[in-house]
Short mmCIF file of C-alpha atoms in Angstrom, two decimals:
data_model
loop_
_atom_site.label_atom_id
_atom_site.label_comp_id
_atom_site.label_asym_id
_atom_site.label_seq_id
_atom_site.Cartn_x
_atom_site.Cartn_y
_atom_site.Cartn_z
CA MET A 1 95.18 160.90 64.00
CA MET A 2 91.56 161.17 64.93
CA ARG A 3 92.04 164.78 65.73
CA ASP A 4 90.41 167.89 64.39
CA SER A 5 93.28 169.66 62.67
CA HIS A 6 91.53 172.97 62.09
CA THR A 7 94.70 175.01 62.36
CA ASP A 8 96.75 172.95 59.93
CA ASP A 9 96.30 175.25 56.93
CA GLU A 10 93.22 173.42 55.75
CA SER A 11 90.34 174.74 53.70
CA ARG A 12 87.16 175.06 55.74
CA ASP A 13 83.97 175.56 53.81
CA GLY A 14 80.34 174.72 54.51
CA GLN A 15 77.18 175.95 56.10
CA THR A 16 75.48 175.13 59.35
CA ARG A 17 71.91 174.45 60.26
CA THR A 18 70.21 175.84 63.31
CA ASP A 19 67.52 173.32 64.02
CA GLY A 20 68.13 170.04 62.22
CA GLY A 21 64.77 170.29 60.44
CA GLU A 22 63.02 172.12 57.65
CA PRO A 23 64.35 175.58 56.72
CA SER A 24 62.39 178.53 57.99
CA GLU A 25 60.66 181.01 55.65
CA ALA A 26 63.54 183.41 56.12
CA ARG A 27 66.05 180.77 55.21
CA ARG A 28 64.07 179.59 52.19
CA ALA A 29 63.84 183.15 50.96
CA SER A 30 67.52 183.47 50.16
CA SER A 31 68.85 181.88 46.97
CA ASP A 32 72.38 182.06 48.34
CA ARG A 33 71.79 179.47 51.04
CA ARG A 34 71.88 175.70 50.79
CA THR A 35 70.30 173.13 53.06
CA ASP A 36 71.88 170.11 51.46
CA GLY A 37 75.30 169.95 52.99
CA GLY A 38 77.80 172.41 51.70
CA THR A 39 78.78 175.18 49.36
CA ASP A 40 80.02 174.84 45.83
CA ALA A 41 83.33 176.19 44.68
CA ALA A 42 84.33 176.55 41.06
CA GLY A 43 87.03 174.16 39.98
CA ALA A 44 86.76 172.00 43.10
CA ASP A 45 84.98 168.93 41.76
CA GLU A 46 87.32 166.49 43.46
CA VAL A 47 87.48 166.04 47.21
CA LYS A 48 90.87 165.30 48.74
CA LEU A 49 91.03 163.84 52.25
CA ASP A 50 94.48 164.00 53.75
CA PRO A 51 94.83 163.31 57.50
CA TRP A 52 98.06 165.28 57.73
CA GLY A 53 97.84 167.81 54.93
CA SER A 54 95.41 170.18 53.30
CA SER A 55 91.95 168.72 52.91
CA THR A 56 89.87 170.53 50.33
CA ILE A 57 86.12 170.16 50.75
CA ALA A 58 84.17 172.51 48.53
CA ASP A 59 80.95 170.52 48.70
CA TYR A 60 80.21 168.17 51.58
CA ARG A 61 77.72 166.27 49.44
CA LYS A 62 80.60 164.87 47.44
CA LEU A 63 81.75 162.98 50.55
CA PHE A 64 78.57 160.94 50.32
CA GLU A 65 79.07 160.27 46.60
CA GLN A 66 82.84 159.65 46.50
CA PHE A 67 83.58 157.99 49.84
CA GLY A 68 80.35 156.39 50.97
CA ILE A 69 79.91 158.53 54.07
CA GLU A 70 76.27 158.41 55.12
CA GLU A 71 74.10 161.44 55.90
CA PHE A 72 73.64 161.91 59.63
CA ASP A 73 70.11 163.24 59.23
CA ALA A 74 69.01 159.69 58.42
CA VAL A 75 70.07 158.34 61.80
CA LEU A 76 69.33 161.48 63.86
CA PRO A 77 65.74 160.43 64.84
CA ASP A 78 67.18 157.25 66.40
CA VAL A 79 69.66 159.08 68.64
CA PRO A 80 68.42 159.68 72.19
CA ASN A 81 68.92 163.26 73.40
CA PRO A 82 71.08 164.25 70.41
CA HIS A 83 73.87 166.74 70.92
CA TYR A 84 73.27 170.23 69.56
CA LEU A 85 76.02 169.70 66.95
CA MET A 86 73.90 166.83 65.66
CA ARG A 87 70.66 168.80 65.75
CA ARG A 88 72.18 171.74 63.86
CA GLY A 89 73.77 169.69 61.11
CA VAL A 90 77.32 170.51 62.19
CA ILE A 91 77.75 166.75 62.55
CA PHE A 92 76.71 165.97 59.00
CA GLY A 93 77.83 162.42 58.28
CA HIS A 94 78.63 159.03 59.73
CA ARG A 95 79.86 155.54 59.02
CA ASP A 96 77.75 152.83 60.65
CA TYR A 97 76.56 154.90 63.63
CA ASP A 98 73.35 152.83 63.91
CA PRO A 99 74.85 150.21 66.32
CA VAL A 100 76.02 153.02 68.62
CA ALA A 101 72.61 154.67 68.62
CA GLU A 102 70.97 151.32 69.29
CA ALA A 103 73.32 150.64 72.23
CA MET A 104 72.41 154.05 73.64
CA ARG A 105 68.71 153.35 73.34
CA GLU A 106 68.96 149.86 74.82
CA GLY A 107 71.40 150.72 77.60
CA ASP A 108 74.05 148.34 76.19
CA ASP A 109 77.81 148.79 76.38
CA PHE A 110 79.39 151.09 73.81
CA ALA A 111 82.47 153.28 73.59
CA ALA A 112 83.65 156.60 72.18
CA LEU A 113 87.26 157.54 71.49
CA SER A 114 89.14 160.33 69.84
CA GLY A 115 92.70 161.51 69.91
CA PHE A 116 94.63 164.74 69.73
CA MET A 117 98.01 165.29 68.19
CA PRO A 118 99.83 167.66 70.54
CA THR A 119 101.43 170.00 68.02
CA GLY A 120 100.12 173.29 69.42
CA ASP A 121 97.58 174.83 71.73
CA PRO A 122 94.04 173.42 71.83
CA HIS A 123 91.60 175.70 70.02
CA ILE A 124 87.90 176.10 69.38
CA GLY A 125 88.01 173.50 66.59
CA HIS A 126 89.27 170.90 69.04
CA LYS A 127 86.46 171.84 71.39
CA MET A 128 83.96 170.22 69.03
CA VAL A 129 85.76 166.88 69.37
CA PHE A 130 86.11 167.31 73.13
CA ASP A 131 82.37 167.99 73.35
CA GLU A 132 81.49 164.95 71.23
CA ILE A 133 83.54 162.63 73.45
CA ILE A 134 82.11 164.14 76.63
CA TRP A 135 78.53 163.93 75.33
CA HIS A 136 78.92 160.26 74.48
CA GLN A 137 80.36 159.67 77.94
CA GLN A 138 77.32 161.35 79.46
CA GLN A 139 75.08 159.04 77.40
CA GLY A 140 76.79 156.01 78.98
CA ALA A 141 79.79 155.39 76.73
CA ASP A 142 83.14 154.11 77.90
CA ALA A 143 85.04 157.23 76.88
CA TYR A 144 88.69 157.44 75.83
CA GLY A 145 90.81 160.51 75.23
CA LEU A 146 94.29 159.84 73.87
CA ILE A 147 97.35 161.87 73.15
CA ALA A 148 98.81 160.88 69.78
CA ASP A 149 102.37 161.61 70.82
CA LEU A 150 104.01 158.91 68.71
CA GLU A 151 102.35 160.41 65.67
CA ALA A 152 103.42 163.93 66.64
CA HIS A 153 107.01 162.77 66.97
CA ALA A 154 107.10 160.66 63.80
CA ALA A 155 104.89 162.70 61.45
CA ARG A 156 105.52 166.25 62.65
CA GLY A 157 108.98 165.94 64.14
CA LEU A 158 108.16 167.52 67.51
CA THR A 159 110.57 166.96 70.36
CA TRP A 160 109.35 165.07 73.43
CA ALA A 161 109.67 168.25 75.50
CA GLU A 162 107.32 170.08 73.11
CA ILE A 163 104.94 167.11 73.09
CA ASP A 164 104.80 167.01 76.90
CA GLU A 165 103.92 170.70 77.10
CA HIS A 166 101.11 170.45 74.54
CA ALA A 167 99.81 167.14 75.90
CA ARG A 168 99.28 168.68 79.30
CA SER A 169 97.34 171.54 77.75
CA TYR A 170 95.04 169.24 75.75
CA VAL A 171 94.26 167.13 78.79
CA LEU A 172 93.49 170.23 80.86
CA SER A 173 90.99 171.54 78.31
CA LEU A 174 89.32 168.15 77.94
CA LEU A 175 88.86 167.94 81.71
CA ALA A 176 87.72 171.55 82.01
CA LEU A 177 85.00 170.92 79.43
CA GLY A 178 83.59 168.03 81.44
CA PHE A 179 85.43 164.76 80.72
CA ASP A 180 85.16 162.50 83.77
CA PRO A 181 88.54 160.77 84.27
CA GLU A 182 87.11 158.40 86.86
CA GLU A 183 84.58 157.05 84.35
CA GLY A 184 86.83 157.29 81.29
CA GLU A 185 90.41 156.64 80.30
CA LEU A 186 93.17 159.04 79.29
CA TYR A 187 96.37 157.69 77.79
CA ARG A 188 99.40 158.46 75.69
CA GLN A 189 100.30 156.22 72.78
CA SER A 190 103.90 156.02 73.92
CA GLU A 191 102.99 154.83 77.44
CA ASN A 192 100.33 152.24 76.59
CA ARG A 193 101.89 148.79 76.16
CA GLU A 194 98.57 147.06 75.40
CA LEU A 195 98.03 149.53 72.58
CA GLN A 196 101.49 148.90 71.17
CA ASP A 197 101.02 145.14 71.31
CA LEU A 198 97.76 145.50 69.40
CA ALA A 199 99.47 147.74 66.85
CA PHE A 200 102.08 145.02 66.31
CA GLU A 201 99.36 142.47 65.59
CA LEU A 202 97.52 144.84 63.23
CA GLY A 203 100.78 145.58 61.43
CA ALA A 204 100.96 141.96 60.38
CA GLU A 205 97.73 142.46 58.42
CA ALA A 206 98.85 145.66 56.61
CA ASN A 207 101.62 146.26 54.10
CA ALA A 208 103.66 149.15 52.78
CA SER A 209 102.05 149.25 49.35
CA GLU A 210 98.63 149.55 50.94
CA LEU A 211 99.74 152.49 53.08
CA GLN A 212 101.33 154.07 50.05
CA ALA A 213 98.07 153.84 48.14
CA ILE A 214 96.01 155.31 50.98
CA TYR A 215 98.35 158.01 52.27
CA ASP A 216 100.63 158.72 49.28
CA PHE A 217 103.67 157.47 51.16
CA ASP A 218 106.75 156.98 49.00
CA GLY A 219 110.31 155.71 49.24
CA GLU A 220 111.29 158.72 51.34
CA THR A 221 108.65 158.13 54.03
CA ASN A 222 110.31 157.06 57.24
CA ILE A 223 109.31 153.79 58.88
CA SER A 224 108.21 155.43 62.13
CA TYR A 225 105.74 157.52 60.17
CA MET A 226 104.26 154.35 58.68
CA GLN A 227 104.29 152.71 62.09
CA SER A 228 102.31 155.62 63.53
CA VAL A 229 99.48 154.77 61.14
CA VAL A 230 99.26 151.23 62.52
CA THR A 231 99.31 152.70 66.03
CA GLN A 232 96.33 154.86 65.11
CA MET A 233 94.49 151.76 63.90
CA ALA A 234 95.18 150.22 67.30
CA ASP A 235 93.82 153.35 69.00
CA ILE A 236 90.55 153.01 67.08
CA LEU A 237 90.14 149.37 68.10
CA TYR A 238 91.58 149.74 71.62
CA PRO A 239 88.18 150.17 73.38
CA GLN A 240 87.26 146.66 72.20
CA LEU A 241 90.27 144.87 73.70
CA ASP A 242 88.32 143.62 76.71
CA GLU A 243 85.17 142.82 74.74
CA PRO A 244 83.66 143.69 71.35
CA LYS A 245 81.30 146.66 71.56
CA PRO A 246 79.99 149.38 69.25
CA THR A 247 82.61 152.14 69.20
CA VAL A 248 82.36 155.59 67.65
CA ILE A 249 85.25 157.82 66.66
CA PRO A 250 84.27 161.54 66.29
CA VAL A 251 86.50 163.16 63.65
CA GLY A 252 86.68 165.70 60.90
CA PRO A 253 86.17 164.26 57.41
CA ASP A 254 89.91 164.58 56.70
CA GLN A 255 90.40 161.58 59.02
CA ASP A 256 88.13 159.28 57.02
CA PRO A 257 91.06 157.43 55.37
CA HIS A 258 92.00 156.24 58.85
CA MET A 259 88.46 155.06 59.53
CA ARG A 260 88.23 153.12 56.27
CA LEU A 261 91.53 151.36 56.95
CA ALA A 262 90.56 150.63 60.57
CA ARG A 263 87.28 149.04 59.52
CA ASP A 264 89.14 146.95 56.95
CA LEU A 265 91.74 145.81 59.51
CA ALA A 266 89.04 144.99 62.05
CA ALA A 267 87.55 142.59 59.49
CA ARG A 268 90.94 141.09 58.62
CA MET A 269 91.62 140.36 62.28
CA ARG A 270 88.43 138.28 62.57
CA TYR A 271 88.74 134.50 62.59
CA PHE A 272 85.59 134.11 60.50
CA GLY A 273 83.49 135.96 57.99
CA VAL A 274 79.79 135.46 57.31
CA THR A 275 78.03 135.82 54.00
CA GLU A 276 75.11 134.57 51.94
CA ALA A 277 75.68 131.59 49.64
CA PHE A 278 73.64 129.42 47.27
CA ALA A 279 75.90 126.48 46.45
CA SER A 280 79.21 124.94 47.48
CA PHE A 281 81.25 127.29 45.29
CA GLU A 282 82.43 130.73 46.38
CA ALA A 283 80.56 133.65 44.77
CA GLN A 284 81.83 137.19 44.51
CA PRO A 285 79.73 140.00 46.03
CA GLU A 286 78.56 141.17 42.60
CA GLU A 287 77.49 137.61 41.69
CA ARG A 288 75.33 136.92 44.74
CA PRO A 289 72.37 139.13 43.68
CA LEU A 290 72.29 137.20 40.39
CA LEU A 291 72.23 133.88 42.23
CA ARG A 292 69.40 135.20 44.39
CA GLN A 293 67.57 136.34 41.26
CA ALA A 294 67.97 132.90 39.68
CA TYR A 295 66.80 131.14 42.82
CA ASP A 296 63.73 133.36 43.15
CA ALA A 297 62.81 132.58 39.51
CA ARG A 298 63.09 128.79 39.96
CA GLU A 299 59.38 128.25 39.23
CA GLU A 300 60.09 129.37 35.64
CA TYR A 301 62.75 126.83 34.79
CA ALA A 302 63.29 124.09 37.39
CA GLU A 303 62.01 120.59 36.75
CA ASP A 304 61.54 120.41 40.51
CA PRO A 305 61.14 123.93 41.93
CA GLU A 306 61.70 122.55 45.41
CA MET A 307 65.16 121.42 44.30
CA PRO A 308 66.41 123.64 41.45
CA ARG A 309 69.74 122.58 39.98
CA CYS A 310 72.68 124.89 39.37
CA GLY A 311 72.83 123.87 35.70
CA GLU A 312 69.19 124.81 35.23
CA ALA A 313 69.80 128.17 36.89
CA ALA A 314 72.77 128.73 34.57
CA ASP A 315 70.59 128.21 31.50
CA TRP A 316 67.98 130.62 32.83
CA LEU A 317 70.49 133.29 33.84
CA ARG A 318 72.25 133.07 30.48
CA ASP A 319 69.08 134.37 28.81
CA HIS A 320 68.59 137.30 31.17
CA GLU A 321 70.23 140.71 31.22
CA PRO A 322 71.39 141.77 34.69
CA ALA A 323 73.06 145.11 35.36
CA SER A 324 76.56 143.65 35.06
CA ALA A 325 77.29 141.46 32.06
CA ASP A 326 80.69 140.48 33.52
CA ALA A 327 79.08 139.32 36.75
CA ARG A 328 76.50 137.33 34.77
CA GLU A 329 79.19 135.59 32.73
CA SER A 330 81.15 134.51 35.79
CA ALA A 331 78.02 133.46 37.69
CA VAL A 332 76.81 131.38 34.72
CA GLU A 333 80.21 129.68 34.49
CA LYS A 334 80.18 128.75 38.18
CA LEU A 335 76.61 127.49 38.01
CA THR A 336 77.39 125.43 34.91
CA ASN A 337 80.42 123.84 36.58
CA ALA A 338 78.29 122.97 39.61
CA GLY A 339 75.95 121.02 37.33
CA LYS A 340 73.32 119.03 39.19
CA GLU A 341 74.18 120.45 42.62
CA PRO A 342 71.05 121.98 44.18
CA LEU A 343 70.81 125.78 44.19
CA ARG A 344 69.80 126.47 47.75
CA PRO A 345 70.21 129.54 50.00
CA ARG A 346 72.37 129.11 53.07
CA THR A 347 74.47 131.18 55.47
CA ARG A 348 78.19 130.62 54.99
CA ILE A 349 80.72 131.01 57.79
CA PHE A 350 84.15 131.03 56.19
CA ASP A 351 87.63 130.79 57.64
CA ARG A 352 89.65 134.00 57.51
CA ARG A 353 92.50 133.29 59.94
CA ALA A 354 91.08 130.80 62.45
CA THR A 355 93.20 128.23 64.21
CA ASP A 356 92.40 124.58 63.61
CA ALA A 357 90.94 124.34 67.11
CA ALA A 358 88.70 127.36 66.49
CA PHE A 359 87.42 125.91 63.20
CA GLU A 360 86.59 122.62 64.90
CA ALA A 361 84.80 124.55 67.65
CA LEU A 362 82.81 126.41 65.02
CA ILE A 363 81.64 123.15 63.46
CA GLU A 364 80.44 122.00 66.87
CA ALA A 365 78.70 125.29 67.61
CA VAL A 366 76.58 125.34 64.43
CA ASP A 367 73.31 123.55 65.15
CA GLY A 368 70.82 122.22 62.63
CA GLU A 369 71.50 121.20 59.07
CA LYS A 370 74.98 122.09 57.89
CA ARG A 371 77.63 121.19 55.34
CA VAL A 372 81.30 121.23 56.34
CA TYR A 373 84.01 122.05 53.82
CA ASP A 374 87.76 122.60 54.15
CA GLU A 375 87.48 126.37 54.62
CA HIS A 376 83.82 127.07 55.40
CA VAL A 377 80.70 125.78 57.05
CA ASP A 378 77.32 126.21 55.37
CA ALA A 379 74.38 126.52 57.79
CA PHE A 380 70.83 126.11 56.51
CA ASP A 381 68.98 126.95 59.72
CA LEU A 382 70.80 130.13 60.79
CA SER A 383 70.26 133.74 59.81
CA GLN A 384 73.34 135.82 59.06
CA SER A 385 73.01 137.71 62.35
CA GLU A 386 72.77 134.43 64.31
CA ALA A 387 75.79 133.06 62.47
CA GLU A 388 77.80 136.22 63.17
CA GLU A 389 77.11 135.91 66.92
CA ILE A 390 78.15 132.26 66.95
CA ALA A 391 81.31 133.00 64.96
CA ARG A 392 82.25 135.88 67.23
CA GLN A 393 81.74 133.84 70.41
CA VAL A 394 83.81 130.94 69.05
CA GLU A 395 86.55 133.44 68.16
CA LEU A 396 86.54 134.96 71.62
CA ASP A 397 86.58 131.53 73.26
CA ASN A 398 89.65 130.64 71.20
CA GLY A 399 91.81 133.67 71.82
CA GLY A 400 90.61 136.06 69.10
CA TYR A 401 89.45 139.64 69.35
CA GLY A 402 86.01 139.47 67.76
CA PHE A 403 86.17 143.12 66.74
CA LEU A 404 83.05 144.95 65.61
CA PRO A 405 83.63 147.43 62.76
CA PRO A 406 84.32 150.83 64.36
CA SER A 407 81.85 153.63 63.63
CA SER A 408 82.55 157.29 63.00
CA ILE A 409 80.78 160.64 62.93
CA TYR A 410 81.98 163.64 60.93
CA HIS A 411 81.65 167.34 61.69
CA ARG A 412 82.06 170.31 59.41
CA PHE A 413 85.24 172.31 59.47
CA MET A 414 85.07 175.78 60.95
CA THR A 415 85.88 178.71 58.69
CA GLY A 416 88.73 180.94 59.78
CA LEU A 417 87.74 184.20 61.43
CA THR A 418 89.51 186.03 58.65
CA GLY A 419 87.51 184.08 56.04
CA GLY A 420 88.62 181.01 54.11
CA LYS A 421 91.23 178.99 55.92
CA MET A 422 91.67 178.60 59.64
CA SER A 423 95.44 178.51 59.86
CA SER A 424 97.92 178.09 62.68
CA SER A 425 100.20 180.51 60.84
CA ILE A 426 97.51 183.24 60.96
CA PRO A 427 96.73 183.85 64.66
CA ALA A 428 93.80 186.11 63.85
CA SER A 429 92.05 183.26 62.00
CA HIS A 430 91.52 181.07 65.03
CA ILE A 431 90.91 181.30 68.77
CA SER A 432 93.04 179.23 71.10
CA LEU A 433 91.44 177.94 74.29
CA LEU A 434 94.44 179.56 75.97
CA ASP A 435 93.89 183.01 74.44
CA ASP A 436 93.46 185.84 76.91
CA PRO A 437 89.73 186.62 77.02
CA ALA A 438 90.47 190.16 75.83
CA ASP A 439 92.38 188.76 72.83
CA GLY A 440 89.50 186.41 72.05
CA TYR A 441 87.14 189.37 72.23
CA GLY A 442 89.33 191.34 69.82
CA LYS A 443 89.64 188.49 67.31
CA VAL A 444 85.86 188.15 67.10
CA LYS A 445 85.41 191.90 66.76
CA SER A 446 87.88 191.88 63.86
CA ALA A 447 86.38 188.82 62.16
CA THR A 448 85.08 188.73 58.62
CA THR A 449 81.29 188.48 58.36
CA GLY A 450 78.66 187.49 55.86
CA GLY A 451 77.19 190.96 55.92
CA ARG A 452 76.21 193.14 53.01
CA ALA A 453 78.11 196.17 51.82
CA THR A 454 75.90 198.62 53.71
CA ALA A 455 73.48 198.50 56.61
CA GLU A 456 70.69 199.54 54.23
CA GLU A 457 71.40 196.66 51.89
CA GLN A 458 71.56 194.24 54.81
CA ARG A 459 68.17 195.40 56.09
CA GLU A 460 66.76 194.99 52.59
CA LYS A 461 68.33 191.66 51.55
CA GLY A 462 69.40 190.12 54.83
CA GLY A 463 72.86 188.91 55.78
CA LYS A 464 74.55 185.76 54.46
CA ALA A 465 74.74 183.77 57.68
CA ASP A 466 75.73 180.59 55.85
CA GLU A 467 78.94 182.30 54.72
CA CYS A 468 79.67 184.02 58.02
CA PRO A 469 82.45 182.88 60.38
CA VAL A 470 80.82 184.79 63.22
CA TYR A 471 77.53 182.95 62.81
CA GLU A 472 79.50 179.69 62.87
CA LEU A 473 80.76 180.70 66.31
CA TYR A 474 77.16 180.97 67.49
CA ALA A 475 76.14 177.65 65.95
CA TYR A 476 79.23 175.65 66.91
CA LEU A 477 79.98 177.09 70.34
CA LEU A 478 78.42 180.26 71.67
CA SER A 479 74.78 179.16 71.62
CA GLY A 480 75.59 176.01 73.55
CA ASP A 481 72.53 173.79 73.87
CA ASP A 482 70.12 176.67 73.24
CA ASP A 483 68.69 175.94 69.78
CA GLU A 484 66.19 178.78 70.14
CA PHE A 485 69.00 181.30 70.54
CA ALA A 486 70.95 179.88 67.56
CA THR A 487 67.84 180.01 65.40
CA GLU A 488 67.07 183.57 66.54
CA VAL A 489 70.55 184.78 65.55
CA TYR A 490 70.27 183.06 62.17
CA GLU A 491 66.82 184.31 61.28
CA GLU A 492 67.47 187.85 62.50
CA CYS A 493 70.56 187.90 60.28
CA VAL A 494 69.00 186.54 57.11
CA GLY A 495 65.85 188.57 57.74
CA GLY A 496 67.81 191.84 57.88
CA GLU A 497 66.99 192.63 61.51
CA ARG A 498 70.49 191.90 62.85
CA LEU A 499 73.44 194.02 61.73
CA CYS A 500 77.03 192.85 61.86
CA GLY A 501 78.32 195.37 64.38
CA GLY A 502 75.92 194.38 67.12
CA CYS A 503 76.15 190.71 66.22
CA LYS A 504 79.95 190.73 66.53
CA GLU A 505 79.79 192.65 69.79
CA GLN A 506 77.47 190.05 71.28
CA ALA A 507 79.60 187.18 69.97
CA ALA A 508 82.80 188.81 71.23
CA GLU A 509 81.39 189.21 74.73
CA LEU A 510 80.19 185.62 74.78
CA MET A 511 83.56 184.41 73.57
CA ALA A 512 85.43 186.37 76.22
CA GLN A 513 83.14 184.96 78.89
CA PHE A 514 83.61 181.42 77.59
CA LEU A 515 87.41 181.76 77.61
CA GLU A 516 87.37 183.21 81.12
CA ASP A 517 85.23 180.38 82.46
CA HIS A 518 87.17 177.72 80.61
CA GLN A 519 90.53 178.94 81.88
CA GLU A 520 89.26 179.08 85.45
CA LYS A 521 88.26 175.44 85.17
CA ARG A 522 91.63 174.58 83.61
CA ALA A 523 93.34 176.17 86.59
CA GLU A 524 91.23 174.08 88.97
CA TRP A 525 92.16 170.89 87.17
CA GLU A 526 95.82 171.82 86.94
CA GLU A 527 96.07 171.44 90.71
CA LYS A 528 94.70 167.88 90.42
CA LEU A 529 96.60 166.64 87.38
CA ASP A 530 99.04 164.59 89.45
CA GLU A 531 96.12 162.51 90.73
CA LEU A 532 95.27 161.28 87.21
CA ASP A 533 96.41 157.96 85.80
CA ILE A 534 98.34 159.48 82.91
CA ASP A 535 102.02 160.42 82.77
CA LEU A 536 102.39 163.87 81.25
CA ASP A 537 106.16 164.08 81.74
CA THR A 538 107.89 161.49 79.59
CA ASP A 539 111.40 160.30 80.36
CA ARG A 540 112.12 159.68 76.68
CA LYS A 541 115.23 161.24 75.21
CA ARG A 542 114.64 164.81 74.05
CA SER A 543 115.37 164.19 70.40
#
């Protein structure tokens, strides 16, 4: 869960950007490049997001269209001191990141969490997630790094001895890259009782048919596998156990099914919901814009525009053509049944799963004009945001969680060094953070490039940096925070000044130096691991 599974035989397509802004002249000059979020692939119209399998993403734009992921460029100007992965478009999408950015700007509490399934050595794909957690911690977030060992055991069948070995390695790399364990929290799913208790509560709000629809589970899926999904939902909401706060989960887009389910469960766990309403009856989301339209047009039809009646609004709406005829028909029926009841905007706070005591407390907490019904309270003097704060506080005062919907950011997948997939079964396609620096050097030197057939052609036409795994190494890792250097490599390539041999030599040397430095820091932390508040040697049976 919530891990970047780059070496799980997944397809990794897509381009990077070097500066987060307008393309340079050199970049505009090439018809092969795109600046809109991905590359096209013939026959790959559908996007499949599978957290455990092979996620095919031929065109990142389709994630916006098919799944409602938002473009990160839209929120980037509101992010203080954005990470270079954000500036370069490697982080390309988000769900509801605005509250996190606002908390950063205002100095309010917020959190960042991601997890790592310990099924192998940490690699350069995982480094992106490590960096995103560490950067958020440096911006003031309560940071959490978790080992998804229950998932590894249930979904991948690893023994606990194997899990222990890999868990230790993940933690060492996270620490070596800059995670501060004194200011953040490290934990294992299997050792965290609070997490497991929360998972039990969340499980009561989910069902097997729902998991089957989301994850393609079937009658052969074991129960522990299903249970691991609920545990992942608890991981995502865990930072809010003490108090609700904006929380971001950095992931690859293959993990988006988890995020959608977590946001849904966070809402289901709330005692109350808040919505707009216009009369005592309950309107569906697609009906509310029609009711608003009818209310706004009251001067046209109401005998008393200060007090339009639902029946009058029904007659008016019946003669108009909204976008959805079905929604109009149902809205007209409800308005007709309401008859002489006034059509009047109000904020509705409705009961989702509140106790009787909490509902009574809500009634008391709502000031001003209100109407109380069996399952909701209509407030005429409160905005939706004010009503949400009151509802959340009443929930917290009465033993509820008050969860805020968790946010997420999505980064592009790295292309394998051999081109196409980055696969754990093809060692040359990826670089482990444990690789000997000389081996890392050799893998980069042997990597596929986006170069032309000959040096002469490259000088004439320029290289295809957007299709080059070596350039990705510069953009994702080797340039670090130096945007000028990343841009220089890109523009020299596409302008024909940079040839692949020298480019790979430079990248190989930088990679070897990075691995050497990283492993030295890992060694330093290894001597201090016993001081950390995380048990890396489980006493579970070695099944």
